[in-house]
């Protein structure tokens, strides 16, 4: 190397050192700008609680999945879209009982919410742009490595029309300052035969993958709802759903491509072929109670202390029993019996897992064993059936709210 080359290298190095702070700043600013939509929380639990405590209305949008045309999954004569609608209506009425919540539903018996339908028809072009630009940002961030793909549970891809509607709901929610968007669904096991039950059961709550800007607050709400539903009902036993709360990057409902600013949750309340949903004598009772558990979870998220006084935290109690029930029976009496046994700590009974003993309203081995434990506690002959003495004890404990 001669002196000239050395001098050139020296000068070049010097220029780089002088310019470094500027180059660094420019690329850093650029990165910050592009990724701000992703890495800054679009909603926080703190802000929401503050709003709630200041007596400002918390705006909630319920989205019962599918509709009469695209009914979601079907089992025998049961349509998912109808179960979703029923659950949504129950949740709507529980939430509306709290004056701090302002609740809206994306559809009801008479069809889609007029505000949203109108919004969709007026804003066709800007909705298209919204979807395109959000996708571009995400694709850019994925290729630069600033965010990464998270493999999750595989879902059916929504048909284009439905996908557009879901993105429109996200955009509409962003523009109307909705605080919580809750999508209501019932699950299905894609591998099952027509009219045959599939192998999984239980509920699951889907929440935005942690890189999304609405992820943190959504996750916190999901955990509160999980705790309440899990008190009486079983989490999904599908391996990827086992934890009860599952992060997801692909569901539009939760804000895929970071399209939703508010909290977004999608709750699968159970598998459509589970006996408690196929049995007409218990279906509506259990749907109402699951809606109630969801409502308690939302209330806990905002104000844990306010509802500590709730008595049994279930709509299935108080209940009075007037008929003898035993193995093979099903219906309201059994459903309320199982809930009482959960509260006694006997359901699932010893040596059983909650997967094996879901609350179904059907009197089988789990209930027989749990009734035996109940009888032991209250010194009643252990028959495993609810005879007059057991019924009397149940009525004494669970047929009315006492003041002491
Ligand atoms: Zn569905």
XYZ file of C-alpha atoms and ligand atoms in Angstrom:
405
model
C 0.000 0.000 0.000
C 1.348 3.452 -0.857
C 0.902 6.652 1.040
C -1.873 7.858 -1.298
C -4.098 4.842 -0.610
C -3.501 5.216 3.078
C -4.509 8.861 2.939
C -7.671 8.034 0.956
C -8.691 5.395 3.507
C -7.959 7.832 6.315
C -10.069 10.607 4.736
C -12.915 8.256 3.924
C -12.908 6.958 7.498
C -12.920 10.486 8.843
C -15.923 11.412 6.719
C -17.764 8.316 7.922
C -17.040 9.146 11.567
C -18.292 12.719 11.104
C -21.414 11.565 9.254
C -22.178 8.608 11.501
C -24.559 10.368 13.911
C -26.591 11.709 10.958
C -26.750 8.408 9.090
C -27.700 6.647 12.299
C -30.321 9.239 13.111
C -31.901 9.122 9.669
C -32.229 5.340 9.598
C -33.361 5.228 13.193
C -36.030 7.873 12.590
C -37.175 6.044 9.503
C -37.458 2.791 11.368
C -39.307 4.459 14.210
C -41.740 6.076 11.814
C -42.549 2.895 9.935
C -42.827 0.745 12.967
C -44.633 3.179 15.223
C -47.961 1.742 14.129
C -46.774 -1.617 15.350
C -44.622 -1.042 18.369
C -46.655 1.570 20.180
C -49.685 0.399 22.136
C -52.882 1.606 20.513
C -54.794 0.980 23.720
C -53.735 0.268 27.294
C -55.435 -1.227 30.306
C -54.480 1.872 32.294
C -56.196 4.260 29.883
C -59.315 2.124 29.744
C -59.583 1.856 33.518
C -59.113 5.588 33.850
C -61.911 6.152 31.367
C -64.140 3.739 33.272
C -63.375 5.366 36.622
C -64.005 8.837 35.229
C -67.489 7.629 34.368
C -66.932 7.931 30.641
C -68.753 5.331 28.590
C -66.754 2.266 27.595
C -67.825 1.428 24.055
C -68.199 -2.264 23.334
C -68.933 -3.870 19.980
C -70.184 -7.463 19.947
C -69.705 -9.381 16.727
C -71.675 -12.631 16.624
C -69.779 -14.581 13.955
C -71.199 -15.422 10.524
C -74.763 -14.696 9.374
C -77.816 -16.392 7.921
C -76.141 -16.694 4.515
C -72.732 -17.886 5.613
C -73.784 -19.736 8.756
C -70.387 -20.884 9.968
C -70.208 -24.461 11.098
C -73.236 -26.781 11.349
C -73.945 -29.907 13.376
C -77.160 -31.792 12.621
C -79.856 -29.124 12.904
C -77.692 -26.698 14.885
C -76.233 -23.671 13.149
C -73.249 -21.884 14.586
C -74.544 -18.474 13.464
C -77.647 -18.972 15.648
C -75.680 -20.054 18.711
C -73.408 -17.038 18.214
C -76.384 -14.711 17.993
C -78.016 -16.135 21.109
C -74.831 -15.825 23.140
C -74.295 -12.318 21.854
C -77.834 -11.288 22.870
C -77.311 -12.622 26.401
C -73.967 -10.873 26.713
C -75.521 -7.696 25.348
C -78.156 -7.661 28.058
C -75.689 -8.379 30.885
C -73.333 -5.632 29.693
C -76.180 -3.165 29.191
C -77.087 -3.544 32.860
C -73.926 -1.584 33.687
C -74.547 2.083 32.805
C -70.832 2.608 32.167
C -70.933 0.307 29.166
C -72.336 1.406 25.831
C -72.935 -1.764 23.860
C -73.552 -2.274 20.184
C -73.927 -5.435 18.158
C -72.795 -5.929 14.562
C -75.970 -7.902 13.806
C -79.198 -8.997 15.469
C -82.339 -10.910 14.483
C -83.165 -8.375 11.825
C -79.730 -8.478 10.172
C -76.598 -6.366 10.152
C -76.150 -3.168 12.125
C -77.316 -0.322 9.872
C -74.467 2.004 10.848
C -71.873 -0.536 9.782
C -73.695 -1.527 6.569
C -74.072 2.105 5.573
C -70.456 2.811 6.427
C -69.374 -0.073 4.191
C -71.332 1.099 1.194
C -70.240 4.737 1.456
C -66.563 3.995 2.119
C -65.826 1.194 -0.339
C -62.719 2.843 -1.811
C -61.210 4.000 1.455
C -61.743 0.556 2.982
C -59.843 -0.995 0.060
C -57.031 1.529 0.567
C -56.983 0.834 4.287
C -56.567 -2.912 3.728
C -53.912 -2.385 1.054
C -51.809 0.093 3.001
C -51.932 -1.953 6.224
C -50.841 -5.035 4.306
C -47.983 -3.105 2.689
C -46.684 -1.860 6.020
C -46.777 -5.337 7.490
C -45.105 -6.900 4.453
C -42.355 -4.252 4.685
C -41.808 -4.942 8.354
C -41.768 -8.674 7.769
C -39.167 -8.444 5.021
C -36.972 -6.066 7.047
C -37.197 -8.501 9.950
C -38.722 -5.933 12.312
C -41.596 -8.245 12.970
C -41.725 -11.969 12.559
C -44.323 -14.466 11.466
C -45.902 -16.351 14.331
C -47.236 -19.775 13.462
C -50.556 -20.368 15.128
C -53.636 -22.515 14.903
C -54.772 -23.017 11.317
C -58.136 -21.384 10.597
C -60.433 -21.538 7.608
C -59.722 -18.605 5.311
C -62.633 -16.191 5.250
C -64.284 -15.735 1.833
C -63.414 -12.359 0.279
C -66.759 -10.734 1.090
C -66.565 -11.798 4.738
C -62.927 -10.719 4.970
C -63.889 -7.289 3.660
C -66.710 -7.024 6.162
C -64.353 -7.917 9.020
C -61.769 -5.323 7.930
C -64.574 -2.792 7.612
C -65.663 -3.554 11.166
C -62.069 -2.928 12.316
C -61.848 0.369 10.459
C -65.290 1.447 11.653
C -64.319 0.554 15.243
C -61.112 2.608 14.963
C -63.035 5.627 13.685
C -65.835 5.313 16.232
C -63.531 4.975 19.233
C -64.760 1.530 20.184
C -62.864 0.249 23.237
C -63.559 -3.468 23.047
C -64.489 -5.642 20.090
C -65.601 -9.139 21.011
C -66.218 -11.760 18.337
C -68.427 -14.666 19.348
C -68.063 -18.128 17.796
C -68.481 -21.844 18.333
C -65.690 -24.103 17.257
C -65.577 -27.209 15.118
C -63.129 -30.020 14.579
C -62.415 -30.057 10.846
C -61.470 -33.741 10.808
C -64.808 -35.083 12.045
C -67.358 -36.996 9.963
C -70.699 -35.372 9.108
C -73.165 -35.747 12.006
C -70.473 -37.376 14.159
C -68.935 -35.657 17.159
C -65.301 -34.622 16.765
C -62.587 -35.428 19.252
C -62.115 -32.037 20.916
C -64.190 -30.130 23.418
C -63.980 -26.962 25.509
C -63.718 -23.203 25.048
C -60.805 -21.020 23.918
C -60.079 -17.303 23.718
C -58.084 -15.922 20.806
C -56.122 -12.717 21.346
C -53.854 -10.635 19.049
C -50.281 -11.896 18.690
C -47.923 -9.976 20.963
C -46.318 -7.835 18.240
C -49.613 -6.082 17.451
C -50.357 -2.715 19.029
C -53.586 -3.909 20.629
C -51.980 -7.070 22.030
C -51.198 -6.208 25.647
C -54.557 -4.875 26.789
C -56.372 -7.590 24.819
C -54.344 -10.232 26.571
C -55.133 -8.784 29.986
C -58.863 -8.803 29.303
C -58.621 -12.327 27.884
C -57.024 -13.540 31.107
C -59.864 -12.128 33.227
C -62.500 -13.724 31.006
C -60.589 -17.009 31.009
C -60.561 -17.083 34.790
C -64.316 -16.704 35.012
C -65.345 -19.135 32.281
C -62.737 -21.632 33.464
C -64.314 -21.631 36.923
C -67.191 -23.781 35.676
C -66.368 -24.825 32.129
C -63.481 -26.709 30.572
C -60.787 -25.200 28.408
C -60.311 -26.716 24.987
C -58.387 -29.983 24.931
C -57.113 -29.369 21.404
C -53.316 -29.334 21.967
C -52.749 -25.815 20.590
C -55.705 -24.417 22.572
C -54.896 -26.077 25.890
C -53.803 -22.899 27.661
C -57.211 -21.341 27.045
C -55.831 -18.060 25.691
C -54.163 -18.323 22.288
C -52.292 -15.561 20.484
C -53.009 -15.251 16.808
C -51.543 -13.203 13.983
C -53.928 -14.140 11.195
C -57.474 -13.651 12.390
C -58.902 -10.462 10.884
C -61.248 -10.226 13.864
C -58.273 -9.575 16.154
C -56.743 -7.025 13.781
C -54.485 -8.931 11.408
C -52.059 -6.545 9.650
C -52.499 -4.392 12.740
C -55.882 -3.139 11.534
C -57.578 -2.843 14.918
C -56.718 -0.213 17.531
C -59.047 -1.363 20.284
C -58.964 -4.508 22.329
C -59.934 -7.434 20.121
C -60.930 -10.896 21.284
C -62.462 -13.877 19.559
C -64.068 -16.382 21.874
C -64.873 -19.916 20.760
C -67.351 -20.980 23.423
C -67.017 -24.677 22.763
C -67.256 -27.250 19.997
C -70.644 -27.210 18.305
C -71.209 -30.964 18.736
C -70.724 -30.974 22.528
C -73.787 -32.486 24.246
C -74.592 -29.396 26.336
C -75.126 -27.454 23.082
C -76.908 -30.180 21.107
C -79.316 -30.950 23.966
C -82.225 -28.530 23.711
C -83.095 -28.617 27.423
C -79.692 -27.230 28.444
C -78.445 -25.321 25.393
C -79.883 -21.919 26.197
C -79.183 -22.201 29.919
C -75.510 -22.915 29.385
C -75.167 -20.250 26.683
C -76.654 -17.700 29.062
C -74.270 -18.736 31.821
C -71.230 -18.597 29.522
C -72.295 -15.098 28.492
C -72.570 -14.232 32.180
C -69.036 -15.547 32.860
C -67.776 -13.374 29.995
C -69.562 -10.378 31.468
C -68.004 -11.064 34.894
C -64.566 -11.222 33.244
C -65.074 -7.864 31.541
C -66.323 -6.353 34.782
C -63.350 -7.754 36.711
C -60.971 -6.223 34.158
C -62.393 -2.749 34.795
C -63.236 -2.945 38.465
C -62.267 -6.065 40.330
C -63.770 -5.029 43.626
C -67.222 -3.974 42.509
C -68.574 -7.456 41.908
C -66.926 -9.383 44.721
C -70.335 -9.516 46.322
C -71.814 -11.607 43.490
C -73.120 -14.650 45.234
C -72.406 -17.806 43.267
C -71.178 -16.121 40.107
C -73.458 -18.294 38.028
C -76.885 -17.884 36.464
C -77.563 -21.564 37.190
C -77.920 -20.918 40.915
C -80.017 -20.502 42.992
C -81.985 -23.529 41.847
C -84.532 -25.728 43.578
C -84.633 -29.422 42.971
C -87.929 -31.255 43.198
C -87.294 -34.523 41.354
C -85.027 -37.398 42.177
C -82.199 -37.498 39.608
C -79.640 -40.164 38.854
C -77.305 -41.559 36.222
C -78.801 -41.303 32.743
C -80.839 -38.152 33.461
C -80.221 -34.794 31.829
C -81.529 -31.246 31.931
C -81.681 -28.132 34.070
C -81.618 -29.988 37.444
C -78.423 -31.775 36.476
C -76.793 -28.658 35.078
C -77.420 -26.737 38.311
C -76.378 -29.781 40.340
C -73.021 -29.888 38.523
C -72.474 -26.176 39.124
C -73.230 -26.661 42.851
C -70.792 -29.579 42.908
C -68.093 -27.370 41.310
C -68.622 -24.892 44.137
C -68.414 -27.703 46.696
C -65.044 -28.638 45.170
C -66.269 -32.060 44.075
C -66.586 -31.539 40.322
C -64.530 -32.974 38.723
C -64.417 -35.660 41.434
C -61.097 -36.971 42.738
C -58.960 -38.807 40.172
C -60.833 -37.183 37.267
C -59.613 -34.309 35.112
C -61.890 -31.429 34.185
C -61.515 -32.568 30.538
C -63.184 -35.825 31.464
C -65.935 -34.115 33.423
C -67.222 -31.032 31.663
C -70.362 -29.342 32.988
C -72.888 -30.695 30.470
C -76.177 -31.203 32.294
C -75.865 -34.947 31.696
C -75.727 -37.283 34.693
C -72.918 -39.747 34.083
C -70.017 -41.230 36.043
C -68.459 -37.874 36.961
C -71.714 -36.681 38.525
C -72.284 -39.993 40.309
C -68.798 -39.844 41.858
C -69.155 -36.171 42.766
C -72.567 -36.761 44.379
C -70.977 -39.537 46.460
C -68.374 -37.076 47.742
C -71.129 -34.551 48.482
C -73.052 -37.232 50.404
C -69.940 -38.122 52.408
C -69.433 -34.471 53.384
C -73.011 -34.147 54.649
C -73.223 -37.624 56.157
C -75.832 -38.955 53.770
C -75.714 -42.597 52.598
C -73.394 -42.629 49.581
C -75.541 -43.809 46.710
C -74.338 -41.470 43.961
C -77.949 -40.589 43.149
C -79.871 -37.533 44.277
C -82.587 -39.012 46.515
C -84.789 -37.125 49.018
C -82.035 -36.505 51.623
C -79.486 -35.265 49.091
C -82.135 -33.102 47.476
C -83.043 -31.590 50.819
C -79.387 -30.705 51.464
C -78.965 -29.231 47.978
C -82.100 -27.136 48.422
C -80.945 -25.996 51.847
C -77.581 -24.822 50.434
C -78.381 -23.683 46.894
C -82.062 -22.911 46.453
C -82.015 -19.406 47.835
C -79.648 -16.565 48.533
C -79.396 -16.203 52.302
C -78.221 -13.085 54.025
C -75.743 -14.762 56.381
Zn -67.217 -19.437 13.604
